[in-house]
Short mmCIF file of C-alpha atoms and ligand atoms in Angstrom, two decimals:
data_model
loop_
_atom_site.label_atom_id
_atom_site.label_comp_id
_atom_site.label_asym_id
_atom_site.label_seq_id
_atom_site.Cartn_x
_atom_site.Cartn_y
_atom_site.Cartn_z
CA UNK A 1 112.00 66.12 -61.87
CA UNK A 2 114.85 67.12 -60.06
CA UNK A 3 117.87 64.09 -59.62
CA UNK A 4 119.02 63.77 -55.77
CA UNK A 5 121.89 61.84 -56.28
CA UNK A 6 122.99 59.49 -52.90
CA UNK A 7 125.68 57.32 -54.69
CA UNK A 8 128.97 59.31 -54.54
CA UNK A 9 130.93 55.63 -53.70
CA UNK A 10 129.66 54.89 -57.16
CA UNK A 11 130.77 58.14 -58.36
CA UNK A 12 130.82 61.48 -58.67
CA UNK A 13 130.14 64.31 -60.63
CA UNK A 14 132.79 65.96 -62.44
CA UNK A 15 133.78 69.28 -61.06
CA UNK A 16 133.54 72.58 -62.84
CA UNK A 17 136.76 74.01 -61.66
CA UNK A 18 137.82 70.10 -62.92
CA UNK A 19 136.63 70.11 -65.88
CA UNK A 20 137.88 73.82 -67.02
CA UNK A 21 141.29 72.23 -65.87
CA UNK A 22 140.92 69.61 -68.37
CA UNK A 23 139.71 71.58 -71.48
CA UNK A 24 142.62 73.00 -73.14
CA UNK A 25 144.51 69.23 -72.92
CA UNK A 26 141.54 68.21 -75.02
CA UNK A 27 141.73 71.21 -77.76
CA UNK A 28 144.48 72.90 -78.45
CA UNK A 29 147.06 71.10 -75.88
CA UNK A 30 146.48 68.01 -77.96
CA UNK A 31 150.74 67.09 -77.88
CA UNK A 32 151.55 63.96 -77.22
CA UNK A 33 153.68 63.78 -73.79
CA UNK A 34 156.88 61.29 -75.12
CA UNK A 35 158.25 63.67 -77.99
CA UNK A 36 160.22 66.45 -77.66
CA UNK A 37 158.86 69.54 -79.13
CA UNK A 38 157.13 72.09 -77.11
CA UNK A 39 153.66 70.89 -77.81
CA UNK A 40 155.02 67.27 -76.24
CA UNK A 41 156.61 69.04 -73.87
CA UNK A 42 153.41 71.12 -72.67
CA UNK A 43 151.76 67.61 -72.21
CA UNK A 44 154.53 66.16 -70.34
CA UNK A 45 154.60 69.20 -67.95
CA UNK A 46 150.66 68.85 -67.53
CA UNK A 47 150.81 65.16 -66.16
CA UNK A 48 154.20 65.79 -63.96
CA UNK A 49 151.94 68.62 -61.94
CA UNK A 50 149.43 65.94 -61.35
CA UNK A 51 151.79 64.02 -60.15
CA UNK A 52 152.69 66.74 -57.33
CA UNK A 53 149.26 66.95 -56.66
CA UNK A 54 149.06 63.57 -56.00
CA UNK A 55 152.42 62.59 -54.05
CA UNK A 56 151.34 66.14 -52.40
CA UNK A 57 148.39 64.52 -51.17
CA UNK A 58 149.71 61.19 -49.99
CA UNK A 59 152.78 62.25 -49.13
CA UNK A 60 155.02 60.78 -51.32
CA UNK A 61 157.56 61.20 -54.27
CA UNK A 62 156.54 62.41 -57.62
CA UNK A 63 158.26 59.93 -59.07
CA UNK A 64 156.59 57.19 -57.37
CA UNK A 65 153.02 57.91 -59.23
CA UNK A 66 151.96 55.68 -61.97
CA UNK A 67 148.88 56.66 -63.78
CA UNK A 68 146.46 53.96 -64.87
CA UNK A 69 142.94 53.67 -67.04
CA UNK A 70 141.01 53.55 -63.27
CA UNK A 71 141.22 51.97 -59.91
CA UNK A 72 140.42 48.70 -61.21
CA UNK A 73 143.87 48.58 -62.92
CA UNK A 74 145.75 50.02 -60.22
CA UNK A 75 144.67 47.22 -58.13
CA UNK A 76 145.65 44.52 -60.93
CA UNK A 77 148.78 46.15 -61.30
CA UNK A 78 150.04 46.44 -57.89
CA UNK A 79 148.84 42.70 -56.64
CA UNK A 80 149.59 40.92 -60.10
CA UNK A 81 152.39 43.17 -61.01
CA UNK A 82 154.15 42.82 -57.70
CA UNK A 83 153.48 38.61 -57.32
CA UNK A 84 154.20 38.03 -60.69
CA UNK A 85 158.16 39.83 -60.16
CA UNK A 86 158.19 39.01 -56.49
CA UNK A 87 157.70 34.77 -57.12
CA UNK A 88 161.22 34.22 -56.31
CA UNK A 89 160.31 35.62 -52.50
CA UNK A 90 157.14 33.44 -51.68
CA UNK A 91 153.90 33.07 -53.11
CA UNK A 92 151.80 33.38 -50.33
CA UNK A 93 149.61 36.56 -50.51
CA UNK A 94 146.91 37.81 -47.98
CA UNK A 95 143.59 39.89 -48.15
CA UNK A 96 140.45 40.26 -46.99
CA UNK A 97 137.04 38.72 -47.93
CA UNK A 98 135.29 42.44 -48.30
CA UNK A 99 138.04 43.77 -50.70
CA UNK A 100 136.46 45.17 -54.18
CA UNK A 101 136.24 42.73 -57.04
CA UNK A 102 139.27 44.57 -58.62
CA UNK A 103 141.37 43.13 -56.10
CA UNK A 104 139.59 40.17 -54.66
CA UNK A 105 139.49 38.70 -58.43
CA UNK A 106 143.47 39.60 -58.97
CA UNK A 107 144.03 37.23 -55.99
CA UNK A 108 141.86 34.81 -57.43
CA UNK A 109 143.94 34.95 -60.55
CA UNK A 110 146.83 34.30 -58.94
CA UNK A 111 145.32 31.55 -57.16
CA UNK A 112 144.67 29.67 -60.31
CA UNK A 113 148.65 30.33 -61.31
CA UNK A 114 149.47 28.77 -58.30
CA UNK A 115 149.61 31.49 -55.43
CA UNK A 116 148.33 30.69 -52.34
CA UNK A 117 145.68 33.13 -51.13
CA UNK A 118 144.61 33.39 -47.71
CA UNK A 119 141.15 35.90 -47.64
CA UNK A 120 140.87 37.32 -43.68
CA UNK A 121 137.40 37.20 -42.06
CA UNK A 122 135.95 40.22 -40.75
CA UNK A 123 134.02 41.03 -37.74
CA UNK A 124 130.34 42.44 -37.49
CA UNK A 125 131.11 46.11 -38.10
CA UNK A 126 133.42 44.50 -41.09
CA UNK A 127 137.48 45.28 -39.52
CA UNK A 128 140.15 42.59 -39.96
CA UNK A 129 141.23 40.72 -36.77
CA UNK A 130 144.77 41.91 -36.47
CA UNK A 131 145.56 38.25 -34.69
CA UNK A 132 144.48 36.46 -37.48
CA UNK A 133 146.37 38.47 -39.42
CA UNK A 134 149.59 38.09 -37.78
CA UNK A 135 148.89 34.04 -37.73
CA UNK A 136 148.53 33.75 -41.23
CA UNK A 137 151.88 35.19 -41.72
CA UNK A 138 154.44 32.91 -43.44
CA UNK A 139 158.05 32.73 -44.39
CA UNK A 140 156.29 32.47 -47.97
CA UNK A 141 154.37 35.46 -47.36
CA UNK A 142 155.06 38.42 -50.05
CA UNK A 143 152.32 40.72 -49.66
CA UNK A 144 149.53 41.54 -47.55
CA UNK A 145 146.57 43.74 -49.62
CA UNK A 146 143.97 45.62 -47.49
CA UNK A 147 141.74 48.21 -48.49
CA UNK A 148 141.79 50.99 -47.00
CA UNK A 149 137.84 51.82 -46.84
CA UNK A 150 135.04 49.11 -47.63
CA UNK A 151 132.83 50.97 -50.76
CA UNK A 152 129.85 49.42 -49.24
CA UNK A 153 129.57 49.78 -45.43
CA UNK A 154 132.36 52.68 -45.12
CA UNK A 155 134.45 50.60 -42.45
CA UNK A 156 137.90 51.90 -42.47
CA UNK A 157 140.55 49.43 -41.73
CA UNK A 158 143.55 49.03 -38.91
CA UNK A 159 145.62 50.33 -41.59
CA UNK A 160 148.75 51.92 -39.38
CA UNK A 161 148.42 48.56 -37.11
CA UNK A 162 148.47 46.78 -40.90
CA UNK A 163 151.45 48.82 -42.16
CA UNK A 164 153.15 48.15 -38.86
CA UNK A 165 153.17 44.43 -39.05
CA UNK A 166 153.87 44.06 -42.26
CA UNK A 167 156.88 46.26 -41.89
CA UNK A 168 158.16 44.58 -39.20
CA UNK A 169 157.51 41.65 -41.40
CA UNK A 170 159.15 42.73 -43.84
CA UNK A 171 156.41 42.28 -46.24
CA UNK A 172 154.91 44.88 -48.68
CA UNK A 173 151.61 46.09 -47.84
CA UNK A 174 149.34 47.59 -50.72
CA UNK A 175 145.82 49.12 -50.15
CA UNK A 176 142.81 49.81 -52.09
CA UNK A 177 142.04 53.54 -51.35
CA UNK A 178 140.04 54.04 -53.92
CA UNK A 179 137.30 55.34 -51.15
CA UNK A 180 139.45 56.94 -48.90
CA UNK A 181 140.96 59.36 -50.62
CA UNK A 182 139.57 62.54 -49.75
CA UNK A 183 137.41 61.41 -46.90
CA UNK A 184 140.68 60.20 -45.09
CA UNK A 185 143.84 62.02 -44.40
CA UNK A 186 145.97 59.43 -45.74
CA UNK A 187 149.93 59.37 -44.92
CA UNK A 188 151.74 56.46 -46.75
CA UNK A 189 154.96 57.33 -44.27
CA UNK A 190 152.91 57.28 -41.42
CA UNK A 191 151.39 54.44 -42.22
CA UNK A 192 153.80 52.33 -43.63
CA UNK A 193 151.95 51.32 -47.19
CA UNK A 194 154.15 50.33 -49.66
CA UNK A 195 151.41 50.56 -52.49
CA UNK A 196 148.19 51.80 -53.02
CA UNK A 197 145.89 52.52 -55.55
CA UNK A 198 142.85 55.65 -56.15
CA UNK A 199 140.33 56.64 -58.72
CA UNK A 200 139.64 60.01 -60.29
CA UNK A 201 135.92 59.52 -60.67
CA UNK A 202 135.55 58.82 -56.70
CA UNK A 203 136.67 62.25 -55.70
CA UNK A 204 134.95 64.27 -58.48
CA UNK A 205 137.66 63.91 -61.16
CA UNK A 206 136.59 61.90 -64.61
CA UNK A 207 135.65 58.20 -65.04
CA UNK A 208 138.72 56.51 -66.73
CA UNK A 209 141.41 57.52 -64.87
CA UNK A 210 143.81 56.38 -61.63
CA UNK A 211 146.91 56.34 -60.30
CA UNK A 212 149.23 53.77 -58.01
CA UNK A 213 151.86 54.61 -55.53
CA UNK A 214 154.81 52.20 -55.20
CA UNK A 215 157.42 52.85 -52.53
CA UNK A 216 160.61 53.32 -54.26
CA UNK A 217 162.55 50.90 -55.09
CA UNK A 218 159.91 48.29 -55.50
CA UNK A 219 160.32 45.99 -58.30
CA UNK A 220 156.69 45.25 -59.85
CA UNK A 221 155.82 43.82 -63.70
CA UNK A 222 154.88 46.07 -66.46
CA UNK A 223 151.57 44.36 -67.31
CA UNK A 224 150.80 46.39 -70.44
CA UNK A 225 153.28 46.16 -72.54
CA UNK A 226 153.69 48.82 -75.20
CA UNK A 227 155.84 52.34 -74.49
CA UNK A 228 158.07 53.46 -71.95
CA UNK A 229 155.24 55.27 -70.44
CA UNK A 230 154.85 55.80 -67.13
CA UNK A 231 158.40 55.06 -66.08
CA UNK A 232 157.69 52.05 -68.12
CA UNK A 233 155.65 50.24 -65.96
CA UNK A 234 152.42 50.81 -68.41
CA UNK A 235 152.55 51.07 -71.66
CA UNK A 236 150.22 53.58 -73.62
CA UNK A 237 149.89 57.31 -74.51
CA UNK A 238 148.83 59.19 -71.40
CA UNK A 239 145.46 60.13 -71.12
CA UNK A 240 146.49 64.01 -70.64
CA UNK A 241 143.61 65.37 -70.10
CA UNK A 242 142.03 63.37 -67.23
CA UNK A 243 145.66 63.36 -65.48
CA UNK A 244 145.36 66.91 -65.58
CA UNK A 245 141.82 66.57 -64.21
CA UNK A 246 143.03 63.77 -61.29
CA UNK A 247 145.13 66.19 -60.31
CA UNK A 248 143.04 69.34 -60.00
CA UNK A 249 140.77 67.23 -58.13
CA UNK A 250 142.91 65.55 -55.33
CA UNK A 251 144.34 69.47 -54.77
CA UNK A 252 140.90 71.05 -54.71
CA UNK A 253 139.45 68.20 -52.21
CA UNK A 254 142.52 68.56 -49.78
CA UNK A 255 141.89 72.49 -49.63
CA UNK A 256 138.45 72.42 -48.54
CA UNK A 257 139.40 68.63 -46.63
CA UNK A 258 138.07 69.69 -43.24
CA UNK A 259 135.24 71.82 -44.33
CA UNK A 260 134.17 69.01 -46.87
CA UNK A 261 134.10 66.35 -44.52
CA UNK A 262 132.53 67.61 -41.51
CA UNK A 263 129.84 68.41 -44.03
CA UNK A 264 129.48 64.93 -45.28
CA UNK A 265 128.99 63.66 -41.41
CA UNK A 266 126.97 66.29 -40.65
CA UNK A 267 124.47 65.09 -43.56
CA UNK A 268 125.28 61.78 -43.09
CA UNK A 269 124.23 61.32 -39.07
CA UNK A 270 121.37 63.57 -39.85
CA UNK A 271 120.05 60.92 -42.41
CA UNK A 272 120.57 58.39 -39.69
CA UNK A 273 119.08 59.99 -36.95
CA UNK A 274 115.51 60.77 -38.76
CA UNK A 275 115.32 57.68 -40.66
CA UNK A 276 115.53 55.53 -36.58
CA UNK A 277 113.21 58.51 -36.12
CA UNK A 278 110.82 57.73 -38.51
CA UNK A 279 111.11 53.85 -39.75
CA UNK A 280 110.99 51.21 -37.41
CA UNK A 281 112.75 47.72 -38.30
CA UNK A 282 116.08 49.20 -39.28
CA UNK A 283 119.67 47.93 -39.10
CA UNK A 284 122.82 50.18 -39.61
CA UNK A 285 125.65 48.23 -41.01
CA UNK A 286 129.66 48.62 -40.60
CA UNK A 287 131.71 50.43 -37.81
CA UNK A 288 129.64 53.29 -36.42
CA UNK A 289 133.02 55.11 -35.35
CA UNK A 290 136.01 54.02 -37.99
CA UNK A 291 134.22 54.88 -40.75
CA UNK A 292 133.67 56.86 -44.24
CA UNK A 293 132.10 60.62 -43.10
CA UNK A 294 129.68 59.97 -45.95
CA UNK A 295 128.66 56.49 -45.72
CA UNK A 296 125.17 55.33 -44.86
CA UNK A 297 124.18 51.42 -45.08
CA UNK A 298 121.05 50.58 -43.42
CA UNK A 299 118.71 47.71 -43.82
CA UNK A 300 114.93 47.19 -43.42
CA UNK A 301 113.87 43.91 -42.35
CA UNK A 302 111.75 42.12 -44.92
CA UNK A 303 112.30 44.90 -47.98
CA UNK A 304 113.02 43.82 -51.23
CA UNK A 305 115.96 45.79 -52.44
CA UNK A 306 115.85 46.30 -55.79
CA UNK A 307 112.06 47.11 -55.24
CA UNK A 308 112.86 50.00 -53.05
CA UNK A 309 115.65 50.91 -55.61
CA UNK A 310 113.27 51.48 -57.89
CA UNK A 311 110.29 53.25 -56.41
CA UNK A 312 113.53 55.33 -55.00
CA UNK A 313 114.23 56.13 -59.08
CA UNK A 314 110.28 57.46 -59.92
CA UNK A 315 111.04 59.86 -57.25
CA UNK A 316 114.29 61.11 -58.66
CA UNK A 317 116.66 59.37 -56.16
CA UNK A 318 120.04 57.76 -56.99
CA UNK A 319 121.00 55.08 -54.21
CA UNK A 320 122.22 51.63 -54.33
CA UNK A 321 121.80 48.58 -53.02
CA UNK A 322 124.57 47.01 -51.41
CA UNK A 323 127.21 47.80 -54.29
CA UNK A 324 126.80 49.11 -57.54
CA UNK A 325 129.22 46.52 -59.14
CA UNK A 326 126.70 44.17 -58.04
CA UNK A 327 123.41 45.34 -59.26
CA UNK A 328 123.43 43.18 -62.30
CA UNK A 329 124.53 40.05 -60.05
CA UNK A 330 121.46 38.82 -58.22
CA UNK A 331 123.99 37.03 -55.83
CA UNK A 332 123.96 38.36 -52.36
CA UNK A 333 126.81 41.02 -51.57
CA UNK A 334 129.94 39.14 -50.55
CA UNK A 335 131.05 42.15 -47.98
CA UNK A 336 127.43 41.73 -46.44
CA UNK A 337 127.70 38.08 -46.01
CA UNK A 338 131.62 38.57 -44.42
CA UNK A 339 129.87 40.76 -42.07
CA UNK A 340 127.24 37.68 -41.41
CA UNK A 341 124.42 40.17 -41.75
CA UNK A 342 121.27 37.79 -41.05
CA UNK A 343 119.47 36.57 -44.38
CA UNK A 344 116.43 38.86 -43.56
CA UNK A 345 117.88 42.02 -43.92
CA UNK A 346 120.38 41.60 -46.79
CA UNK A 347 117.63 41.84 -49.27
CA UNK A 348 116.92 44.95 -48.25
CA UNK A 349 120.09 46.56 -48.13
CA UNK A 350 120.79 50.30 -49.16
CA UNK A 351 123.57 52.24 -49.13
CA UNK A 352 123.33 56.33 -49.36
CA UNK A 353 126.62 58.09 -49.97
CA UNK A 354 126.19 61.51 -49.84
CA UNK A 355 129.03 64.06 -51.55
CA UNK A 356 129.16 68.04 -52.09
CA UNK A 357 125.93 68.96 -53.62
CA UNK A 358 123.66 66.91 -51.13
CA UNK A 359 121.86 69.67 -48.65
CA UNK A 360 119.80 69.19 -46.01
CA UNK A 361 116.86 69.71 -47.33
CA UNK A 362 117.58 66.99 -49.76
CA UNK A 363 118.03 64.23 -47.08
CA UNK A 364 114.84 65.39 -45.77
CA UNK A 365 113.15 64.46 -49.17
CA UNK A 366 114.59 61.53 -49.13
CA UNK A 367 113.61 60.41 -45.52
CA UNK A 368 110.26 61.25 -46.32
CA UNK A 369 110.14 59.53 -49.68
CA UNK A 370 111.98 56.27 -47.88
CA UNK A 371 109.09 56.39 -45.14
CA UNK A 372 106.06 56.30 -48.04
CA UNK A 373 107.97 53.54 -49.86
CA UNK A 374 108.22 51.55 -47.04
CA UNK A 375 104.74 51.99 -45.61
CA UNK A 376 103.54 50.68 -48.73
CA UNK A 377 105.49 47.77 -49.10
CA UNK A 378 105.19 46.15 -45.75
C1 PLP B 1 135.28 52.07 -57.34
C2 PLP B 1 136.26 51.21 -56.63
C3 PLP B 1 137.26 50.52 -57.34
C4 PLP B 1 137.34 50.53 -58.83
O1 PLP B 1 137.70 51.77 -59.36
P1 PLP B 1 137.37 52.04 -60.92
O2 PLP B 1 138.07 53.31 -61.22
O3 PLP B 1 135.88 52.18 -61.00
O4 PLP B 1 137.88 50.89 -61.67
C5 PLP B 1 138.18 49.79 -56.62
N1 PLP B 1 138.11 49.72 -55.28
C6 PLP B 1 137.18 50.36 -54.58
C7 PLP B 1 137.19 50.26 -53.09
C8 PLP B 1 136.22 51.12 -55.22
O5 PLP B 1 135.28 51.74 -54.52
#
C-alpha cells in the first residue's frame, strides 16, 4: 500500500539533493573539524558554509550560529543558557502556555531553581494578548520566550509587536522557530529577536540536528561542557555531515520559498474546503489568517482520536492527533486546552500537515477515506 504521509510538523523526509550533500562528510570527508590538517580543515569549511546558509536565511552573522543535536537543545540552551548567566539581571522569565515541551519544560526547570515563570494565556485562535504581555513586565524581567509558530494549530505569533516591546524593554527575546522556518520569511533584524532556535528534520534536512542564533554580544552558559566547539558554547565533535545537510536544506527551501508555500496553502485550503464539504460536525482550530501555509487542525465532535488515527494507518495515512510528542501521553493536549477548545471535540482532534510530495489527488484520498471512517464510527 502506498504511505500518504500528512505529518510534515512531525517531520519530514530527507531530501535527495540533501542527502547527496551529506554523503561524502560521511565517507571519505570523515576529518574531524578542530585539527589542522587539510582533512580537518575540509570539515571545518563544510560546517562554516552551513553557517552562511543559515545566517543567509535569517539574516544574520555567520558567526552568530551555534549548531546543536536538534531543536529541543536549542531551546534548552538559549532559555537555560541565557537565565543561568543572566541571574545577576533578574530572574523573572516569560512564555506562553502553548510553547513546545522543549521550552515549556526549560522554564519549568528554572522554576524549580528558583526563577519565576510567568506562562501567557492565549486567545481562541491561540495568539498572545500583547497587554498582558506588557503587564507582566518587571524590573526583574530577563527574557521573554515566544515561539514563533504553534506545531499543533499553525498560529503564528505577534512576533515583530513581541520583538518591539521587548526591545524597548530592553529585554532579550528568544523564539522557538522550529516550525517557521521555511513556511515564514523570518528577519531577526526586522523583528528584533535576540535568539532563536530551528530543526533540520522540520524542513527536510536529517533528524539530529539544529542550530541557535544569539545576537552578538549575548552572554549565554555553555551547558555541555567538553571542547571549544561551537565558539565554545557546546562542547562535542560536530556532527559534519548533518550540518552540511541543515544547510543544503535551509538554501534549497528559500529558493523555491514562494513556489513551495503557495503550494502548501493551496493543498492545505483545498483539504479544508471538501472536508466542511463533505463531514458535518467539524471544528477548525487556530488563527484562520496568521497561520502555518500547511497546517490543518480540525476536530469532529464526538470522535475518538486515536481511533480515527488508526483506521487512518490501515489505509496508509500518516496524521496525528493533536501533537506527536503527545501520542504516548493520554493527557489532553496542553495547546488545545490554552485555546479552551470545549471537552467534546478535543478527543477528536487531528492535525494534517501537508509538505512537498502531498498532491492533490492525495488529499482527495484522504477526504474520502476521513468521510468512511467517520460514517462508521458515529
Ligand atoms: C519539533 C519541535 C521542536 C523540537 O525539535 P527537535 O529537533 O525534534 O528536538 C521544538 N519546537 C517546536 C515548535 C517543534 O515543532
Amino acid at each position: 500500500m502506498r504511505i500518504r504521509y500528512f505529518d510534515h510538523a512531525a517531520t519530514t523526509p530527507v531530501r535527495e539533493e540533501v542527502i547527496e550533500a551529506m554523503i561524502p562528510y560521511f565517507g571519505k570527508e570523515y576529518g574531524n573539524a578542530s585539527v589542522m590538517y587539510s582533512l580537518g580543515r575540509n570539515a571545518r569549511r563544510a560546517i562554516n558554509k552551513a553557517r552562511e546558509q543559515v545566517a543567509e536565511a535569517l539574516n544574520c552573522s555567520a558567526t552568530e550560529i551555534y549548531f546543536t543535536s536538534c531543536g529541543s537543545e536549542s531551546d534548552n540552551l538559549a532559555i537555560k543558557g541565557y537565565a543561568y548567566e543572566n541571574r545577576d539581571k533578574g530572574n523573572h522569565i516569560i512564555t506562553s502556555k502553548i510553547e513546545h515541551h522543549a521550552a515549556l519544560d526549560a522554564c519549568k526547570t528554572l522554576e524549580k531553581q528558583g526563577f519565576r515563570v510567568t506562562y501567557l494565556n492565549v486567545d481562541k485562535d491561540g495568539n498572545i494578548d500583547l497587554e498582558e504581555l506588557k503587564n507582566s513586565i518587571c524590573d526583574e524581567t530577563i527574557l521573554i520566550s515566544i515561539m514563533y509558530a504553534n506545531n499543533e494549530i499553525g498560529t503564528i505569533e505577534p512576533i515583530e509587536e513581541i520583538g518591539k516591546i521587548a526591545k524597548e524593554k530592553g529585554i532579550i527575546f528568544h523564539s522557538d522557530a522550529v516550525q517557521a522556518i521555511g513556511n515564514v520569511k523570518i528577519d531577526v533584524q526586522k523583528s528584533n529577536i535576540d535568539m532563536l532556535s530551528l530543526s533540520g528534520h522540520k524542513f527536510y534536512a536529517p533528524k539530529g540536528v539544529g542550530a541557535l542564533y544569539v545576537r552578538e554580544g549575548i552572554r549565554f552558559a555553555k551547558l555541555q561542557d567538553g571542547g571549544e566547539q561551537e565558539n565554545n558554547k557546546r562542547g562535542g565533535t560536530e556532527n559534519v555531515a548533518e550540518i552540511v545537510g541543515l544547510g543544503k536544506a535551509i538554501e534549497l527551501i528559500y529558493s523555491e520559498f514562494d513556489e513551495y508555500n503557495d503550494r502548501l496553502k493551496m493543498l492545505r485550503d483545498y483539504f479544508l474546503s471538501e472536508v466542511q464539504k463533505n463531514i458535518n460536525g467539524i471544528k477548525i482550530n487556530g488563527d484562520l489568517k496568521n497561520r502555518l501555509p500547511g497546517n490543518a487542525n480540525i476536530s469532529f465532535e464526538g470522535v475518538d482520536g486515536s481511533e480515527l488515527l488508526f483506521k487512518l494507518d490501515e489505509l496508509g495515512i500518516c496524521a496525528s492527533a493533536g501533537s506527536a510528542c503527545s501520542t504516548s501521553n493520554p493527557a489532553p493536549s496542553h495547546v488545545l486546552t490554552a485555546i479552551g477548545l470545549d471537552s467534546k471535540y478535543i478527543d477528536g482532534t487531528l492535525r494534517i500537515t501537508f509538505g512537498r510530495d502531498n498532491k492533490k489527488e492525495d488529499v482527495n484520498y484522504l477526504v474520502n477515506s476521513l468521510k468512511e471512517i467517520i460514517n462508521k464510527i458515529l
